[in-house]
Coordinates of C-alpha atoms in Angstrom, one line a residue:
M1 CA 120.5 33.9 160.9
Y2 CA 117.0 33.3 161.8
L3 CA 114.9 36.2 163.2
N4 CA 111.4 36.1 164.7
C5 CA 110.5 32.7 163.2
K6 CA 113.6 30.7 163.9
T7 CA 112.2 27.5 162.5
L8 CA 111.5 28.8 159.0
R9 CA 113.6 30.4 156.3
T10 CA 114.5 34.0 156.7
V11 CA 116.4 35.7 154.0
F12 CA 116.5 39.4 154.4
F13 CA 118.4 40.2 157.6
I14 CA 122.1 40.9 157.4
A15 CA 123.7 39.6 160.6
V16 CA 127.1 41.2 161.3
L17 CA 128.8 42.4 164.5
V18 CA 131.7 43.9 167.3
A19 CA 132.8 45.4 170.6
V20 CA 130.4 47.9 172.0
S21 CA 131.6 51.1 173.7
G22 CA 129.9 54.0 175.4
I23 CA 126.8 52.0 176.5
N24 CA 125.3 52.9 179.8
N25 CA 124.1 49.6 181.3
A26 CA 123.2 50.8 184.8
H27 CA 119.4 50.3 184.2
S28 CA 119.6 46.6 183.6
Q29 CA 122.2 44.7 185.6
T30 CA 121.7 41.4 183.9
M31 CA 122.1 42.7 180.4
G32 CA 124.8 45.0 181.7
D33 CA 126.7 41.9 183.0
V34 CA 126.5 40.2 179.6
L35 CA 127.6 43.3 177.7
E36 CA 130.4 43.9 180.2
R37 CA 131.8 40.5 179.5
V38 CA 131.2 40.0 175.8
R39 CA 132.5 43.5 174.7
A40 CA 135.9 42.4 176.0
V41 CA 136.1 40.0 173.0
K42 CA 138.4 41.5 170.4
F43 CA 137.1 40.8 166.9
F44 CA 139.6 39.8 164.2
E45 CA 142.2 39.0 166.9
M46 CA 140.7 36.4 169.2
D47 CA 140.0 32.7 168.3
R48 CA 137.6 30.4 170.0
I49 CA 140.1 29.5 172.7
D50 CA 140.6 33.2 173.5
V51 CA 136.8 33.8 173.5
K52 CA 136.2 31.0 176.0
Q53 CA 138.8 32.5 178.3
V54 CA 137.1 35.9 178.1
L55 CA 133.6 34.4 178.7
Y56 CA 134.8 32.0 181.4
E57 CA 132.0 33.1 183.8
M58 CA 129.4 31.8 181.3
T59 CA 128.3 28.2 180.7
F60 CA 129.7 26.7 177.6
D61 CA 126.9 24.9 175.7
G62 CA 128.6 23.6 172.6
E63 CA 131.0 24.1 169.7
F64 CA 129.7 24.1 166.1
D65 CA 131.2 24.7 162.7
N66 CA 131.8 28.4 163.0
R67 CA 130.0 29.1 166.3
D68 CA 130.3 28.6 170.0
D69 CA 127.2 28.8 172.3
F70 CA 127.2 30.0 175.9
T71 CA 124.5 30.8 178.5
Y72 CA 124.5 33.3 181.2
G73 CA 121.4 33.4 183.4
D74 CA 118.5 34.0 181.0
F75 CA 120.7 35.0 178.1
D76 CA 122.1 32.9 175.3
I77 CA 125.3 34.1 173.7
E78 CA 126.5 32.9 170.2
A79 CA 130.1 33.7 169.2
Y80 CA 130.7 33.4 165.5
Y81 CA 134.1 32.8 163.8
S82 CA 135.4 33.5 160.3
T83 CA 135.6 30.8 157.7
G84 CA 138.5 32.7 156.2
E85 CA 136.7 32.8 152.9
C86 CA 134.4 35.8 153.2
D87 CA 131.4 33.4 153.0
E88 CA 128.3 35.4 152.1
D89 CA 126.0 32.7 153.3
E90 CA 127.6 33.0 156.7
D91 CA 126.9 36.8 156.7
E92 CA 130.6 37.6 156.7
I93 CA 131.2 41.3 156.0
F94 CA 134.9 41.9 156.7
E95 CA 137.9 39.9 155.7
A96 CA 139.3 38.0 158.6
A97 CA 141.7 35.1 159.2
H98 CA 140.1 31.7 159.6
G99 CA 138.8 31.0 163.1
K100 CA 138.9 34.6 164.4
A101 CA 135.8 36.1 166.2
I102 CA 133.7 38.2 163.9
R103 CA 130.4 38.8 165.8
I104 CA 128.4 38.0 168.9
V105 CA 124.6 37.6 169.1
I106 CA 122.8 37.8 172.4
T107 CA 119.2 36.5 172.9
S108 CA 117.1 36.1 176.0
S109 CA 115.2 32.9 177.0
E110 CA 112.7 35.2 178.8
D111 CA 110.7 38.1 177.3
L112 CA 113.0 41.2 177.1
E113 CA 111.5 44.6 176.5
V114 CA 113.4 47.5 175.1
K115 CA 113.3 49.3 178.4
D116 CA 115.2 46.4 180.0
L117 CA 118.2 46.8 177.7
G118 CA 119.9 49.4 179.9
F119 CA 120.7 51.8 177.1
D120 CA 118.7 54.2 174.9
I121 CA 118.2 52.7 171.5
S122 CA 116.5 55.9 170.3
K123 CA 120.1 57.1 169.6
L124 CA 120.5 54.3 167.1
K125 CA 119.3 54.4 163.4
K126 CA 115.9 52.8 163.1
E127 CA 114.7 50.9 160.1
Q128 CA 111.6 48.9 159.4
K129 CA 112.6 45.3 158.6
Y130 CA 109.6 44.0 156.6
L131 CA 106.9 45.7 154.4
N132 CA 104.1 43.6 156.0
N133 CA 105.2 44.1 159.7
E134 CA 105.1 47.7 161.0
K135 CA 106.2 46.6 164.4
S136 CA 109.4 45.0 163.5
F137 CA 112.6 47.1 163.4
I138 CA 116.3 47.0 163.4
Y139 CA 118.1 49.7 165.4
H140 CA 121.8 50.0 164.6
D141 CA 125.0 52.1 164.8
K142 CA 127.6 50.8 162.4
K143 CA 130.2 53.1 163.9
L144 CA 129.7 51.6 167.4
G145 CA 129.2 48.1 166.1
I146 CA 125.8 47.3 167.6
A147 CA 122.4 46.4 166.4
V148 CA 119.2 45.6 168.2
D149 CA 116.4 43.6 166.5
V150 CA 113.0 44.5 168.0
D151 CA 109.5 43.1 167.3
D152 CA 106.5 44.8 168.9
D153 CA 108.8 46.4 171.5
E154 CA 110.3 43.0 172.5
V155 CA 114.0 42.5 171.9
E156 CA 114.7 39.5 169.6
E157 CA 118.5 39.9 169.5
V158 CA 121.4 42.2 170.4
I159 CA 124.2 42.0 167.9
L160 CA 127.8 43.1 168.4
F161 CA 130.0 43.4 165.3
P162 CA 133.2 45.1 164.0
R163 CA 132.9 48.9 163.6
I164 CA 133.0 50.0 160.0
S165 CA 135.5 52.6 161.1
S166 CA 138.0 49.9 162.2
G167 CA 139.8 50.1 158.9
T168 CA 139.3 46.4 158.1
K169 CA 138.8 45.6 154.5
P170 CA 135.3 44.5 153.6
C171 CA 134.6 41.3 151.7
G172 CA 134.3 41.5 147.9
N173 CA 130.6 40.7 147.6
D174 CA 127.9 43.4 147.0
K175 CA 126.2 42.9 150.4
A176 CA 129.5 43.5 152.3
R177 CA 130.4 46.6 150.2
D178 CA 126.9 48.0 150.6
F179 CA 126.9 47.4 154.4
V180 CA 130.1 49.3 154.8
K181 CA 129.3 52.2 152.4
M182 CA 125.6 52.7 152.9
K183 CA 123.8 54.0 156.0
S184 CA 121.0 51.5 155.6
W185 CA 121.3 48.1 157.4
F186 CA 119.8 46.5 154.3
G187 CA 122.1 48.1 151.7
R188 CA 120.3 48.6 148.4
E189 CA 117.5 46.3 149.2
N190 CA 114.3 48.4 149.6
L191 CA 111.5 47.9 152.0
E192 CA 109.1 46.8 149.2
S193 CA 111.2 43.7 148.5
R194 CA 111.4 42.6 152.2
V195 CA 108.4 40.5 153.2
E196 CA 108.3 38.5 156.4
Y197 CA 107.5 34.8 156.3
A198 CA 104.4 33.9 158.4
C199 CA 105.1 31.7 161.4
S200 CA 101.7 29.9 161.6
Q201 CA 101.4 26.3 162.6
A202 CA 99.6 25.7 159.3
L203 CA 102.7 26.9 157.4
I204 CA 105.0 24.7 159.5
A205 CA 102.7 21.7 158.9
A206 CA 102.8 22.4 155.1
E207 CA 106.6 22.5 155.1
L208 CA 107.1 19.3 157.2
P209 CA 106.9 16.8 154.3
R210 CA 109.9 18.6 152.7
I211 CA 112.0 19.2 155.9
A212 CA 115.0 17.2 156.7
F213 CA 115.1 15.4 160.1
V214 CA 117.2 13.0 162.2
T215 CA 116.1 9.4 162.0
N216 CA 118.7 7.7 164.3
L217 CA 121.6 8.7 166.6
T218 CA 124.2 6.2 167.7
L219 CA 126.7 6.6 170.6
G220 CA 129.8 4.5 170.8
R221 CA 129.1 3.9 174.5
D222 CA 126.2 4.9 176.8
S223 CA 128.1 4.5 180.1
L224 CA 131.6 5.4 181.2
A225 CA 133.6 4.0 184.1
A226 CA 136.2 6.1 185.9
S227 CA 139.0 4.5 183.9
D228 CA 137.4 4.8 180.5
S229 CA 138.3 7.3 177.8
R230 CA 136.0 10.2 177.9
R231 CA 135.6 10.5 174.1
I232 CA 132.6 8.9 172.5
D233 CA 132.0 8.4 168.8
V234 CA 128.7 9.8 167.5
A235 CA 127.0 8.8 164.3
T236 CA 123.9 10.6 163.0
I237 CA 121.5 9.3 160.3
S238 CA 119.1 11.7 158.7
S239 CA 116.4 11.8 156.0
D240 CA 116.1 14.7 153.6
P241 CA 113.2 14.5 151.1
Q242 CA 114.8 17.1 148.9
N243 CA 118.3 15.7 148.9
E244 CA 119.9 19.1 149.9
I245 CA 123.2 19.7 151.6
L246 CA 122.7 19.4 155.4
K247 CA 124.2 21.2 158.3
Y248 CA 124.4 19.2 161.5
R249 CA 124.0 20.7 165.0
Y250 CA 124.7 19.0 168.3
I251 CA 123.5 20.3 171.7
V252 CA 125.2 18.7 174.8
S253 CA 124.5 19.1 178.5
G254 CA 128.1 18.6 179.3
G255 CA 131.5 18.4 177.5
Q256 CA 131.9 19.5 173.9
V257 CA 131.5 18.1 170.4
I258 CA 134.5 17.8 168.2
G259 CA 134.1 17.9 164.5
S260 CA 131.2 18.5 162.2
G261 CA 128.8 16.6 159.9
P262 CA 127.1 13.2 160.7
N263 CA 130.1 11.7 162.4
V264 CA 131.6 13.5 165.4
V265 CA 133.2 12.9 168.8
W266 CA 131.6 13.8 172.1
D267 CA 134.4 14.8 174.4
L268 CA 133.5 14.5 178.1
T269 CA 137.0 15.0 179.4
G270 CA 137.0 16.6 182.9
V271 CA 133.2 16.2 183.2
P272 CA 132.2 15.0 186.7
P273 CA 130.1 11.8 187.2
G274 CA 126.4 12.1 186.2
T275 CA 124.0 11.8 183.4
Y276 CA 124.4 13.8 180.2
T277 CA 122.5 14.2 177.0
L278 CA 123.4 14.9 173.4
T279 CA 120.8 16.0 170.9
A280 CA 121.3 15.9 167.1
A281 CA 119.5 18.1 164.6
V282 CA 119.9 18.8 160.9
D283 CA 119.2 22.0 158.8
D284 CA 118.4 21.9 155.1
G285 CA 118.0 25.6 154.8
C286 CA 114.8 25.8 156.8
G287 CA 116.6 26.1 160.1
F288 CA 116.7 23.2 162.5
C289 CA 113.0 22.5 161.9
G290 CA 112.7 18.8 161.7
A291 CA 112.6 16.1 164.3
T292 CA 115.7 15.7 166.5
V293 CA 117.0 12.6 168.4
T294 CA 118.5 12.7 171.9
K295 CA 120.7 10.1 173.6
T296 CA 122.0 9.8 177.1
V297 CA 125.4 8.7 178.6
V298 CA 126.1 8.0 182.2
I299 CA 129.5 8.7 183.8
K300 CA 130.0 6.6 186.8

């Protein structure tokens, strides 16, 4: 998960999450609406079809390997699903069947201050995230299954995750065991070892020669008649100077992407006539930092 500088590597934040209860959202109707909807998601029980039914009032923005994206007003909602393998790289803390919901992350496209949350985070445990940033904190309550990432009094993320009191067995790695057993969000990792990466343009420029990027994007068709199949083959070509394993991300303005990797299918079934876009990006561990390519299709 990428915090603060979402275009650069971040390594020290454990992202795990679950249904929230006992939160008074009367002060912020917009955040209250989001929480009211997403806390109905039952972790370890619901799959992505169930989650879409629960979040039906939200706009579905795309399906990825282990994540679905939604928007609701100024809020972006990411629903994460288990790999079924307790993947430490995917920040999986509890054992869960493949495809079951395991956390939800809420961010805002507009500046969101702590006072706008609609609940009092002073009741949550507060921990400084980085040694070199005294204004960046994580507030959390593992018994409730909620965490709030705050930087200089602005909310970066609200995270919902399974309560540690749920009785679910933790994964077998040290990070998962520490998260369940220890009060600290960071487990045994002390503050002195957590240093925030700078987000300067100079650093980004220095990284660019080593960052993977999309070089070409091909759609099987760029226009569809009423009688045509609404499934379009998508092929992505990328360049990676360091020859690392890449993750592919597709953002669509309509329909959904089926599959993963460089070759997928863009399914526009049920989408009304109009012009729609698909953007391809790749991640080599930096995040989706490199250049992207966008293509358009017209449904007549």
